[in-house]
Coordinates of C-alpha atoms in Angstrom, one line a residue:
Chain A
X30 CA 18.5 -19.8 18.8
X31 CA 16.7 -17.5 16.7
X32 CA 14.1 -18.9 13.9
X33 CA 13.0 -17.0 10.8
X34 CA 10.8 -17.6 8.0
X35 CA 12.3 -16.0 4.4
X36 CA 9.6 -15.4 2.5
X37 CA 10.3 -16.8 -0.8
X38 CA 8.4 -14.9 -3.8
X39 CA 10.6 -12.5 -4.8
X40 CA 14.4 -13.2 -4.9
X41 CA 16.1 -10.2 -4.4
X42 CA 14.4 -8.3 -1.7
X43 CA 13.2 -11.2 0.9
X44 CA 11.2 -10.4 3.8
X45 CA 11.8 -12.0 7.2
X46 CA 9.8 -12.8 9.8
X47 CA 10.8 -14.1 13.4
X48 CA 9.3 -17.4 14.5
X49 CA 8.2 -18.2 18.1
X50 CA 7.5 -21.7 16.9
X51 CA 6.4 -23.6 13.8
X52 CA 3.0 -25.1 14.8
X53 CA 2.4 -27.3 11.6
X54 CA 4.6 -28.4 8.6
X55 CA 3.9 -31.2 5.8
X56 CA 4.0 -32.2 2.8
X57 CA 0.6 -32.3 1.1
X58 CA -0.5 -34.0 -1.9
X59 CA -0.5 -30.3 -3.9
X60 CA 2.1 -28.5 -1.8
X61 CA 4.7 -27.3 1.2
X62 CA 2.4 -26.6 3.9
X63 CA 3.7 -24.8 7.3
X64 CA 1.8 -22.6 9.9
X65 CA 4.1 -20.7 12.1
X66 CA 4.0 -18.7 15.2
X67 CA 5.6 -15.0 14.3
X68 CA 6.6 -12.1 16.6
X69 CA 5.3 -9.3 14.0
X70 CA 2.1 -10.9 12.8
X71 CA 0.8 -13.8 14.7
X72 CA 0.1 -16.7 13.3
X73 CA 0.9 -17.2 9.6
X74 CA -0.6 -19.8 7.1
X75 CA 2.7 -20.4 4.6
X76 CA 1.7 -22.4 1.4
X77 CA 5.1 -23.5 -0.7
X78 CA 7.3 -20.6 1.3
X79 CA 5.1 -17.8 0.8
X80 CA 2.8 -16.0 3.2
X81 CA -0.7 -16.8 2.4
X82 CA -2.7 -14.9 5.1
X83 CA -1.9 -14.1 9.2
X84 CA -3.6 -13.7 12.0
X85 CA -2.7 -9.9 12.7
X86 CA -3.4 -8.5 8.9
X87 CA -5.6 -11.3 7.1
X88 CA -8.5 -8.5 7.5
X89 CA -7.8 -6.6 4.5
X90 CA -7.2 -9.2 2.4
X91 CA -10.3 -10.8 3.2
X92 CA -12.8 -8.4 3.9
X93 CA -11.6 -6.5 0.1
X94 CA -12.3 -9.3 -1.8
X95 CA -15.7 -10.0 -0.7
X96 CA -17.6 -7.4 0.4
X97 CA -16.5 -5.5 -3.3
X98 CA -18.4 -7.8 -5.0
X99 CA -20.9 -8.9 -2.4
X100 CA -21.9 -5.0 -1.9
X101 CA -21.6 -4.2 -5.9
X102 CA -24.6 -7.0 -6.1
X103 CA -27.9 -5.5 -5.0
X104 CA -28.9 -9.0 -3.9
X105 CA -26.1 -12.0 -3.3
X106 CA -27.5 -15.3 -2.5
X107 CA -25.3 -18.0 -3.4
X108 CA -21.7 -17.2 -3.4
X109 CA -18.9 -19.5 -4.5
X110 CA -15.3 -19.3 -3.7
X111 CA -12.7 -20.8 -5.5
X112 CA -9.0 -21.7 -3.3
X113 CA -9.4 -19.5 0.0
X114 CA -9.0 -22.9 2.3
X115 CA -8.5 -20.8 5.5
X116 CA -11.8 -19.4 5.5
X117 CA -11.8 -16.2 5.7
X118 CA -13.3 -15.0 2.6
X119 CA -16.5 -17.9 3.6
X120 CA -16.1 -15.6 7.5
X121 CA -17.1 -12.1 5.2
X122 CA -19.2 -13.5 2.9
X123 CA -21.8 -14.9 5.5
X124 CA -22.2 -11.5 7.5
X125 CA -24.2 -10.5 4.3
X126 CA -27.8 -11.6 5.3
X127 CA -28.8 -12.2 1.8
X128 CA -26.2 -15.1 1.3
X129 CA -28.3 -18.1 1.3
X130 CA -25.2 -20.7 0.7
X131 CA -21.5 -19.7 0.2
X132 CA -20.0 -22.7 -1.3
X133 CA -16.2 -23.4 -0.7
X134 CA -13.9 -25.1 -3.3
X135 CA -10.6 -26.2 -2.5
X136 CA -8.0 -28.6 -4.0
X137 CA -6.3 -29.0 -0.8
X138 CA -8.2 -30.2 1.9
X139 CA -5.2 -30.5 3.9
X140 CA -5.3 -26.5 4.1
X141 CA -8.5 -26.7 5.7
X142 CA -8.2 -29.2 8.3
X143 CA -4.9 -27.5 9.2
X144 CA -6.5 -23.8 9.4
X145 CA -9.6 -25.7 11.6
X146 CA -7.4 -26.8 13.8
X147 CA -4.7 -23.7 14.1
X148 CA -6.6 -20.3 13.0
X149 CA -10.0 -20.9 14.2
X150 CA -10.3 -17.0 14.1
X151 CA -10.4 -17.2 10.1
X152 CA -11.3 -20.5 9.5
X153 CA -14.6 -20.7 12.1
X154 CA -17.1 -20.1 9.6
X155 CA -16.3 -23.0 7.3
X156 CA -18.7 -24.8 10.0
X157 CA -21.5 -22.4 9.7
X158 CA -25.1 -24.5 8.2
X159 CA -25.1 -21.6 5.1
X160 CA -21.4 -23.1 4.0
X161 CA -21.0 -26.2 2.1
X162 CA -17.5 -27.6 2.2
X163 CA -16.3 -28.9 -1.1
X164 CA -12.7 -30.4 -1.8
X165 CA -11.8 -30.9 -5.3
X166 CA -10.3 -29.2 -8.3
X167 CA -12.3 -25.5 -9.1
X168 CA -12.0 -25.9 -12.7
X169 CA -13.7 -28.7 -12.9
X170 CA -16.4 -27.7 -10.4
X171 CA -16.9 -24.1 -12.5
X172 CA -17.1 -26.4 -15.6
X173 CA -20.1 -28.3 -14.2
X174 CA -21.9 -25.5 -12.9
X175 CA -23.7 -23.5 -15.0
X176 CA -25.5 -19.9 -13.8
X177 CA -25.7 -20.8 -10.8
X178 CA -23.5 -18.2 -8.5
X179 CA -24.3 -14.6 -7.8
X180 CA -20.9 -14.2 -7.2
X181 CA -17.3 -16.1 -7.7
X182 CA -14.3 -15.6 -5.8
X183 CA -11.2 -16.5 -6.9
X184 CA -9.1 -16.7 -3.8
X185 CA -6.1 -18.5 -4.9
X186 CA -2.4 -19.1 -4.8
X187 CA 0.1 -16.9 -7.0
X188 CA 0.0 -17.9 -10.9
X189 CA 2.3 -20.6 -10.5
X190 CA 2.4 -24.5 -10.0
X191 CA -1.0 -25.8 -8.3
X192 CA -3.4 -22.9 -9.1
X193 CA -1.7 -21.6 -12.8
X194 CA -5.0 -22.5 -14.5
X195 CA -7.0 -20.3 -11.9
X196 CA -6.1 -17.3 -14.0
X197 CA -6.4 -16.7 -17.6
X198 CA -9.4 -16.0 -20.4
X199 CA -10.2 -20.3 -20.8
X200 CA -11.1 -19.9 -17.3
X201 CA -12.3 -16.5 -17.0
X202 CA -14.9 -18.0 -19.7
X203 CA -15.9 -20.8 -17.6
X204 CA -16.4 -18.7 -14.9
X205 CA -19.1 -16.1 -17.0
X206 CA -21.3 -19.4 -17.6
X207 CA -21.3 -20.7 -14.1
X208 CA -22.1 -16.9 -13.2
X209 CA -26.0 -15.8 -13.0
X210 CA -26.6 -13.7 -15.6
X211 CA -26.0 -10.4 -13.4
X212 CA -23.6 -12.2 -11.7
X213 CA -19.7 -10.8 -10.7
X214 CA -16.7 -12.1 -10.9
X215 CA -12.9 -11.6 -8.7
X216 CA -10.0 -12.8 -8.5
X217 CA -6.0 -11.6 -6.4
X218 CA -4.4 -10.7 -9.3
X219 CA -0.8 -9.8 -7.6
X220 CA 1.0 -7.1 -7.2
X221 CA 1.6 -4.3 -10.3
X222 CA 5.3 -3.2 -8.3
X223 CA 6.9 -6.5 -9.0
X224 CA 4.3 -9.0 -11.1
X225 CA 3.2 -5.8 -13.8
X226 CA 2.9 -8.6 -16.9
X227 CA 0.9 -10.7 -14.2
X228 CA -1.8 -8.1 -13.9
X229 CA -1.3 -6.3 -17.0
X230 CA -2.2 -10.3 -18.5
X231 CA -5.1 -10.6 -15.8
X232 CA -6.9 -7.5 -17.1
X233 CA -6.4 -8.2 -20.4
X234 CA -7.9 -11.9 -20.1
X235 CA -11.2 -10.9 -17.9
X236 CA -11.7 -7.6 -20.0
X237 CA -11.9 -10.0 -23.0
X238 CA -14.8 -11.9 -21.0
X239 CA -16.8 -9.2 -19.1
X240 CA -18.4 -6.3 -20.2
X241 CA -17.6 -4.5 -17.3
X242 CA -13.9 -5.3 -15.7
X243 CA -12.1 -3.3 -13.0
X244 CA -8.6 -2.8 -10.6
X245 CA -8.8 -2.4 -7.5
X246 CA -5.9 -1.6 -5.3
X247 CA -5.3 -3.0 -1.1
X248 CA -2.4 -2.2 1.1
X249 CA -1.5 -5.9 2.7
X250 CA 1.8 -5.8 4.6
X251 CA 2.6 -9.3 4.4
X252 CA 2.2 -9.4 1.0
X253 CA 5.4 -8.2 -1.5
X254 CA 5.6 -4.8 -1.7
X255 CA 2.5 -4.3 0.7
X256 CA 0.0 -3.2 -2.5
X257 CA -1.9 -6.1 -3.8
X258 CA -4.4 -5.8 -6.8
X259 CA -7.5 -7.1 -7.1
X260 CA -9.5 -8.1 -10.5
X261 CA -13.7 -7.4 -10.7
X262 CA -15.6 -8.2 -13.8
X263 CA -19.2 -8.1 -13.9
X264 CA -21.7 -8.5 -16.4
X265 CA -24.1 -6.0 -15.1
X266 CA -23.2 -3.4 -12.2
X267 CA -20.2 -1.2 -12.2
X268 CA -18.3 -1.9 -9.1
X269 CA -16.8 1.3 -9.2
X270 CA -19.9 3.8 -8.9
X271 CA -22.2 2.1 -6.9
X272 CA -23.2 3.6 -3.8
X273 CA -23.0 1.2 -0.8
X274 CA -25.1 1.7 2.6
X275 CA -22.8 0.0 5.3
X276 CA -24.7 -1.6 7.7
X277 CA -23.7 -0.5 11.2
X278 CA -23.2 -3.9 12.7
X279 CA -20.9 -5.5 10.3
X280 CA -17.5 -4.2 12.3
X281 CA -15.0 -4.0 9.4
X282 CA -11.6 -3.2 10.2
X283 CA -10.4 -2.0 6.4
X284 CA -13.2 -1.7 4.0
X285 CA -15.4 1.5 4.0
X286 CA -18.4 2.4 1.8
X287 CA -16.2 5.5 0.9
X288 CA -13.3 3.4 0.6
X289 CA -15.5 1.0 -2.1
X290 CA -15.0 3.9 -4.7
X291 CA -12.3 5.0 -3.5
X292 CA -10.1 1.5 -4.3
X293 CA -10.7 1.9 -8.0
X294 CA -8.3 5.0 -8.4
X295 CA -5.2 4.0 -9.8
X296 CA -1.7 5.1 -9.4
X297 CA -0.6 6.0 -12.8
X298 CA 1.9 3.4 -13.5
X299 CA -0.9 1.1 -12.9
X300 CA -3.4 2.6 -14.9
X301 CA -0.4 2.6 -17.8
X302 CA -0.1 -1.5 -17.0
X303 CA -4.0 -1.9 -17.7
X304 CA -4.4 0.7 -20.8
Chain B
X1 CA 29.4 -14.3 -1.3
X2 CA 26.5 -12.6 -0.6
X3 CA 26.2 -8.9 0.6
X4 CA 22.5 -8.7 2.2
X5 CA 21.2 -5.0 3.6
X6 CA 19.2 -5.8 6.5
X7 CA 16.8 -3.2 7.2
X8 CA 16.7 -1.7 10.7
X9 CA 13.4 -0.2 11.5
X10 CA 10.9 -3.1 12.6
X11 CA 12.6 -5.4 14.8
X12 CA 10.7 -9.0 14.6
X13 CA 9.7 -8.0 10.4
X14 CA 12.9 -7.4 8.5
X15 CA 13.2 -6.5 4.7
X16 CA 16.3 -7.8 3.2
X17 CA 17.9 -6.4 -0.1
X18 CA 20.3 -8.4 -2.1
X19 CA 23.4 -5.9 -2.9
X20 CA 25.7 -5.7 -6.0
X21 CA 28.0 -3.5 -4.1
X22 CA 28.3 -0.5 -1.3
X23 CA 28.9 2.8 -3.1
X24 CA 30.0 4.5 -0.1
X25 CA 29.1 3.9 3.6
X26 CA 30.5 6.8 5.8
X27 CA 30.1 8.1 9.7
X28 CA 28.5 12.2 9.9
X29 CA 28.3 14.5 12.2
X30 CA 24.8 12.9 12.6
X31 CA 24.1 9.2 11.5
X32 CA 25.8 6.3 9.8
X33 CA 25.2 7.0 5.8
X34 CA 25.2 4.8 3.1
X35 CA 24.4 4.3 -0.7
X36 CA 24.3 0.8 -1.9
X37 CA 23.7 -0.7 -5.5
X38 CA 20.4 -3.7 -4.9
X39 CA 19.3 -6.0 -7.2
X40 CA 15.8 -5.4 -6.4
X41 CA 15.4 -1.5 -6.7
X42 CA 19.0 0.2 -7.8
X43 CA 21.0 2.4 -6.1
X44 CA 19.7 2.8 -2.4
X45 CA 20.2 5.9 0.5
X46 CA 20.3 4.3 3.6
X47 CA 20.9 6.3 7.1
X48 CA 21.0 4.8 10.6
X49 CA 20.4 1.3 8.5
X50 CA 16.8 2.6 7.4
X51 CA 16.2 2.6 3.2
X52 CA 15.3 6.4 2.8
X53 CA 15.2 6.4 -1.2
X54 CA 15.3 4.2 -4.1
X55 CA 15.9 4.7 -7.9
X56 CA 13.0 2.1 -8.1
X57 CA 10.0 3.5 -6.2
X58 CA 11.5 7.0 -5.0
X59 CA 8.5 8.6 -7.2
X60 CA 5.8 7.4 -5.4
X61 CA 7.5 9.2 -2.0
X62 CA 8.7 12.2 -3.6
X63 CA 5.7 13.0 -6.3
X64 CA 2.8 12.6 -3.2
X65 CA 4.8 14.6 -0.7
X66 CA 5.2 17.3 -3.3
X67 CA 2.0 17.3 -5.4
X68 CA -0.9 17.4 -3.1
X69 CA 0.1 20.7 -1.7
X70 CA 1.4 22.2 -4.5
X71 CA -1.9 21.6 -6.4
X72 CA -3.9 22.7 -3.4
X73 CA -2.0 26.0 -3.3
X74 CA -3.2 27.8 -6.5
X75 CA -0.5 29.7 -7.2
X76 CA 2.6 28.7 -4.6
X77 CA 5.8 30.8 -5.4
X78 CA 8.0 29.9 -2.6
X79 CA 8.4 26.5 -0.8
X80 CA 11.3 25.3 1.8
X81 CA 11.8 21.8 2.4
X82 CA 12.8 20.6 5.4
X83 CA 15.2 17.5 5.2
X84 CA 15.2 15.7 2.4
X85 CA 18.7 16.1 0.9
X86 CA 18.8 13.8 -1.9
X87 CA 16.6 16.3 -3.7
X88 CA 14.0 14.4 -5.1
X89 CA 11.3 17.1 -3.4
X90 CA 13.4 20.1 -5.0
X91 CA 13.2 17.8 -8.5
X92 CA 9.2 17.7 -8.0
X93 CA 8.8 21.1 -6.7
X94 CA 10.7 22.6 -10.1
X95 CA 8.3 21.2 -12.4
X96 CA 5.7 23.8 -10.9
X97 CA 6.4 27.0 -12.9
X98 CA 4.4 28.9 -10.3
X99 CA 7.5 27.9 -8.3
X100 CA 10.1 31.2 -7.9
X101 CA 12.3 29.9 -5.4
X102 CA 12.8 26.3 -3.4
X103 CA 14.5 26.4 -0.3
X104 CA 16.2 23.1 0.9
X105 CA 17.1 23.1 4.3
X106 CA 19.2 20.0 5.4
X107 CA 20.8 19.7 8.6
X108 CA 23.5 16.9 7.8
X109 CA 25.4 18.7 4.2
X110 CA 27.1 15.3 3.8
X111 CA 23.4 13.6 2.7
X112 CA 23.5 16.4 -0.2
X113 CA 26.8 15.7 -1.4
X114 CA 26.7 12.0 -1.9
X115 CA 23.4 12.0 -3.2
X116 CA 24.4 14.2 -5.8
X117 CA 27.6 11.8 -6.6
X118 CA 25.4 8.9 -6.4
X119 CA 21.9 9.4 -7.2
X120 CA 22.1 12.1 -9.9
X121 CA 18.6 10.9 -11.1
X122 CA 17.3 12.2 -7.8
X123 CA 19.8 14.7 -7.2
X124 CA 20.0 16.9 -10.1
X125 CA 17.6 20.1 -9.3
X126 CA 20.0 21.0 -6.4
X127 CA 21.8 22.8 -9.0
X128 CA 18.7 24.6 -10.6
X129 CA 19.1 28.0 -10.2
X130 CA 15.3 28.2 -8.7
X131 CA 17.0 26.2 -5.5
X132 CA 18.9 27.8 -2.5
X133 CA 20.6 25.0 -0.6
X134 CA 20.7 26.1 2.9
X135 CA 22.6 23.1 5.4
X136 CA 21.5 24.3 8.7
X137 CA 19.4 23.1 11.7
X138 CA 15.8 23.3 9.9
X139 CA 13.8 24.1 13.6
X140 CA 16.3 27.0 13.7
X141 CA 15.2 28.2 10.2
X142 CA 11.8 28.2 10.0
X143 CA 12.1 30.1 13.9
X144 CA 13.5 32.5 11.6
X145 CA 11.7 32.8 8.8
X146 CA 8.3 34.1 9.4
X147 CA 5.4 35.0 6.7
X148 CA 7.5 33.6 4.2
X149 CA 6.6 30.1 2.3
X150 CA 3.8 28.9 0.6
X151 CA 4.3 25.4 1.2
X152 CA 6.5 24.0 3.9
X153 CA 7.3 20.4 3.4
X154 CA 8.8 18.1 6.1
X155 CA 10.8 15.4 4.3
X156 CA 12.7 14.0 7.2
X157 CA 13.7 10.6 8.9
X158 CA 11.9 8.9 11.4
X159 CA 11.1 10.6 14.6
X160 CA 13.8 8.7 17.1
X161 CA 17.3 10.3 17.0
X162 CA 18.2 13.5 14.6
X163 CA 14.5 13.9 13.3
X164 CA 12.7 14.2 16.5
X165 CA 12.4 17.6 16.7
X166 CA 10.7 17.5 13.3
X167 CA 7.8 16.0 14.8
X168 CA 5.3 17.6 17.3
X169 CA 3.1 20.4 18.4
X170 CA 5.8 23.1 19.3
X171 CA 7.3 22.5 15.6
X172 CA 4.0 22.8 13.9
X173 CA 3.1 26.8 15.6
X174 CA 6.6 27.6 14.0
X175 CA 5.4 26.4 10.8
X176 CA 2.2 28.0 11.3
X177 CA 4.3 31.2 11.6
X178 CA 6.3 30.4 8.8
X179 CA 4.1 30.2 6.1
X180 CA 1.9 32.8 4.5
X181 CA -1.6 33.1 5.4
X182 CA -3.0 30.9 3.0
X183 CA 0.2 28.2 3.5
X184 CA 0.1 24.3 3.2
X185 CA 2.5 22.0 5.3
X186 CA 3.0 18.3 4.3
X187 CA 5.0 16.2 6.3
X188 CA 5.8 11.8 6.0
X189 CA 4.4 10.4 9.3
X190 CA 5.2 6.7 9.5
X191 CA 2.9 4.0 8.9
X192 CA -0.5 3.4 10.7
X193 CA 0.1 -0.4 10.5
X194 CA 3.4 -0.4 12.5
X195 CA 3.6 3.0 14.6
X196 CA 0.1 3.6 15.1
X197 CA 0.8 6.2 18.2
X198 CA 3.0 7.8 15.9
X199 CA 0.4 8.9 13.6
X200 CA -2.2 9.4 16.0
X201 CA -0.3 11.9 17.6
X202 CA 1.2 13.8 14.9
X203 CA -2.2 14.3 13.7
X204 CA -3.5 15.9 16.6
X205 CA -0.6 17.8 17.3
X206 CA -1.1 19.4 13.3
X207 CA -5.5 19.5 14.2
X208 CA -3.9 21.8 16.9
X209 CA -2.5 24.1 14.5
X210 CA -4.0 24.2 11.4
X211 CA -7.7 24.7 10.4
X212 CA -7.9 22.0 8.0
X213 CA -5.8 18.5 8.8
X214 CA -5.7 15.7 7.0
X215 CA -4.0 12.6 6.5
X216 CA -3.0 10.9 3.2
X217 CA -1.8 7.6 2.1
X218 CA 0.5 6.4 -0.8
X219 CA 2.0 2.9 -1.6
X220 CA 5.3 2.7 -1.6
X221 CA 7.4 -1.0 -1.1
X222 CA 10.7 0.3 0.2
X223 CA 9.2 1.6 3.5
X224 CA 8.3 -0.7 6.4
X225 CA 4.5 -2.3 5.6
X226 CA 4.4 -0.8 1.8
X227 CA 1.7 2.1 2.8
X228 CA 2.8 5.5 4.0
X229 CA 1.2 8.1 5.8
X230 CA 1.6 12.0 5.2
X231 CA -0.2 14.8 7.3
X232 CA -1.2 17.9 5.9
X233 CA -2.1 21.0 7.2
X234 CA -3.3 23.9 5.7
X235 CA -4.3 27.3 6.8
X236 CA -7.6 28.4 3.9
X237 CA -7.0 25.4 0.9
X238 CA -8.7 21.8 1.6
X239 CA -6.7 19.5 0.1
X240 CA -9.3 16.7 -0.5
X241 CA -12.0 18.8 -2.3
X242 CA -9.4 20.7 -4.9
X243 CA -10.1 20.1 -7.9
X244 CA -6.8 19.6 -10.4
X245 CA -6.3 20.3 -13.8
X246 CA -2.8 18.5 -14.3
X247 CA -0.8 19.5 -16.9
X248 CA 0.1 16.8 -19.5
X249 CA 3.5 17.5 -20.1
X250 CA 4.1 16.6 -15.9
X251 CA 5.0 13.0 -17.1
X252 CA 4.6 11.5 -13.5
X253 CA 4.1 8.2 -12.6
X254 CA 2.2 7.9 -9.2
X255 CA 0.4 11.1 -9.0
X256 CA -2.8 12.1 -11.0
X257 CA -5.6 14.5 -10.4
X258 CA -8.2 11.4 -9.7
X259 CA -5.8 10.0 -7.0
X260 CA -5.3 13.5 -5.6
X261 CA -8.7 13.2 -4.1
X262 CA -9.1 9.5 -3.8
X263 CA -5.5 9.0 -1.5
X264 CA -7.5 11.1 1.4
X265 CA -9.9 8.4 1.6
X266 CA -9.0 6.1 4.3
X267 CA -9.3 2.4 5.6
X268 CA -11.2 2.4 8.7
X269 CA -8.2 1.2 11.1
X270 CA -6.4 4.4 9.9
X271 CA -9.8 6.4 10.7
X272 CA -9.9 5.0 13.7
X273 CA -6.6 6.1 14.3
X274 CA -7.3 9.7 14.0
X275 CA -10.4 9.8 15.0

């Protein structure tokens, strides 16, 4: 017998994925929650049918959408991340010495008990003494928060069902005032192949917001099409011009001080979506 | 019922394409050919059960393997392709009016003539009288062309069956030959996420060759893991410090003189690679 996953975000080209075994699935109180075994990728975290992160390519994901901000900042200390459950954004965020307290917020705590106990390898830092663990609703923890974060990341679902309000200018305003008052701002916005009005909408929204707002672009093979955008704004420093000084000793696998710049420079049919 | 295209290349990681209808599916001389109508990305070339080309996203594929040695080549008058018989290279190549004359040379005539029944869009600068459509073994005609092109470009399958010979050290000195003494080769070599060894060793095999090598990267969701390498090589122009003035009137839609430099700027797996 042969198992495979169909990944279910877009309908008419569905990638598949062969399953040694399914290690977790239930229902939680805010979604379909499964965490499979595959051949290609490892292990798998899949939230309502579709691929949230994997063992063998979760580093690009992860690494892109903090250490952009986190290096952009001349001096994170406290860090919040909105969503991101399986800890790997909280894992990137704490090699940055200056990061006094990364604070995670998660509806689900489901996700995270799950991802402790079957992807220790993204999720391990969720016990480190500089992470505070909070599960509850982002919008209202944003709300009553007010410049207090260096940097927020918004490491969420796609736009639809549980985490619809995580993207959009009502929020996007919250998010300034809970912001320090250099403080950055970013958010997975989707992919421009499939999901153009998505980030096209994004843009649009934080642009409204930030004085300075930014794409950049990530090749993720597990998610559709493989290119995945990301959304910066910033009230201060510009993202795309800053000069970063990699320390040595971090060991990234995807994210270069080159490759900082680099990111920003669009495709033309993206920079079309934004204009 | 359903029709689903299954593609072939990654065994346990399988994109699927839901299929309006086959336009033709036919054995030649040297692989099993098809052209089928998706819902996802239009009319589709498929050969040995791999996507080659979409209407969708063909001009990410054909505008980077074209571009970035044609606008490191300040004035390139002749250019052979080898391979790529749906003619989306020869379209590309036209819009240079440097360009005097664009050899195709494609081993397996049938690719040409149902592509140009099929995908016209692709197609339709086969007929320009700036093209010379040669069908012949390329390894055979670059052996006998020497001195001659400006730009050789390698547009061919994979490197298991038909193709193989496409990729390698022993080809790349009759390239060498082939071109003119300030000459630029481009060819598509795989992705680093999947075939790692692939591009690791085409790379070296081209450092062997050429003065200046150096690897690319464009996004493109049809082919296995969404990101795509190309290797250049290039006897006096390097292609990452040019400098582009593109013409307005181009009217591309993945190519632009910023990305030029930016797509040789690679993630630090892919570094490692080819380091």
């Amino acid at each position: 017998m042969e198992l495979w996953l169909k990944e279910g975000q877009i309908e008419d080209a569905v990638m598949t994925y062969k399953i040694k075994e399914t290690l977790v699935r239930r229902m939680t109180p805010y979604q379909d929650l499964a965490i499979v075994d595959t051949y290609a990728f490892g292990r798998m975290l899949v939230l309502d049918g579709i691929v949230q992160t994997t063992i063998k390519d979760e580093y690009v994901y992860h690494e892109m959408i903090t250490h952009i901000p986190l290096f952009t900042h001349p001096n994170p200390k406290k860090v919040l991340v909105v969503g991101g459950g399986d800890g790997g954004a909280i894992r990137e965020i704490l090699k940055h010495p200056s990061v006094e307290k990364a604070v995670l917020c998660e509806i689900d705590g489901c996700v995270i008990e799950e991802c402790k106990k079957h992807l220790p390898e993204i999720s391990y830092a969720l016990d480190n003494p500089r992470c505070e663990v909070f599960v509850g609703d982002g919008i209202k923890y944003v709300h009553e928060h007010k410049n207090e974060f260096d940097v927020i990341i918004v490491d969420s679902t796609d736009p639809f069902g549980a985490a619809e309000g995580l993207f959009g200018g009502s929020f996007y305003k919250e998010i300034f005032d809970c912001l320090t008052e250099d403080g950055i701002f970013v958010a997975q916005t989707e992919t421009p192949f499939y999901l153009p009005d998505v980030v096209k909408k994004v843009y649009k929204d934080a642009k409204a917001v930030f004085p300075i707002t930014k794409l950049f672009m990530a090749a993720i093979p597990t998610y559709p099409s493989g290119y995945w955008s990301f959304t910066i704004g910033s009230k201060k420093y510009d993202p795309e011009s800053v000069k970063v000084d990699l320390p040595e000793d971090m060991k990234l696998k995807y994210y270069t001080a080159k490759l900082h710049n680099a990111c920003f420079t669009l495709p033309k049919f993206i920079e079309d979506i934004i204009r």
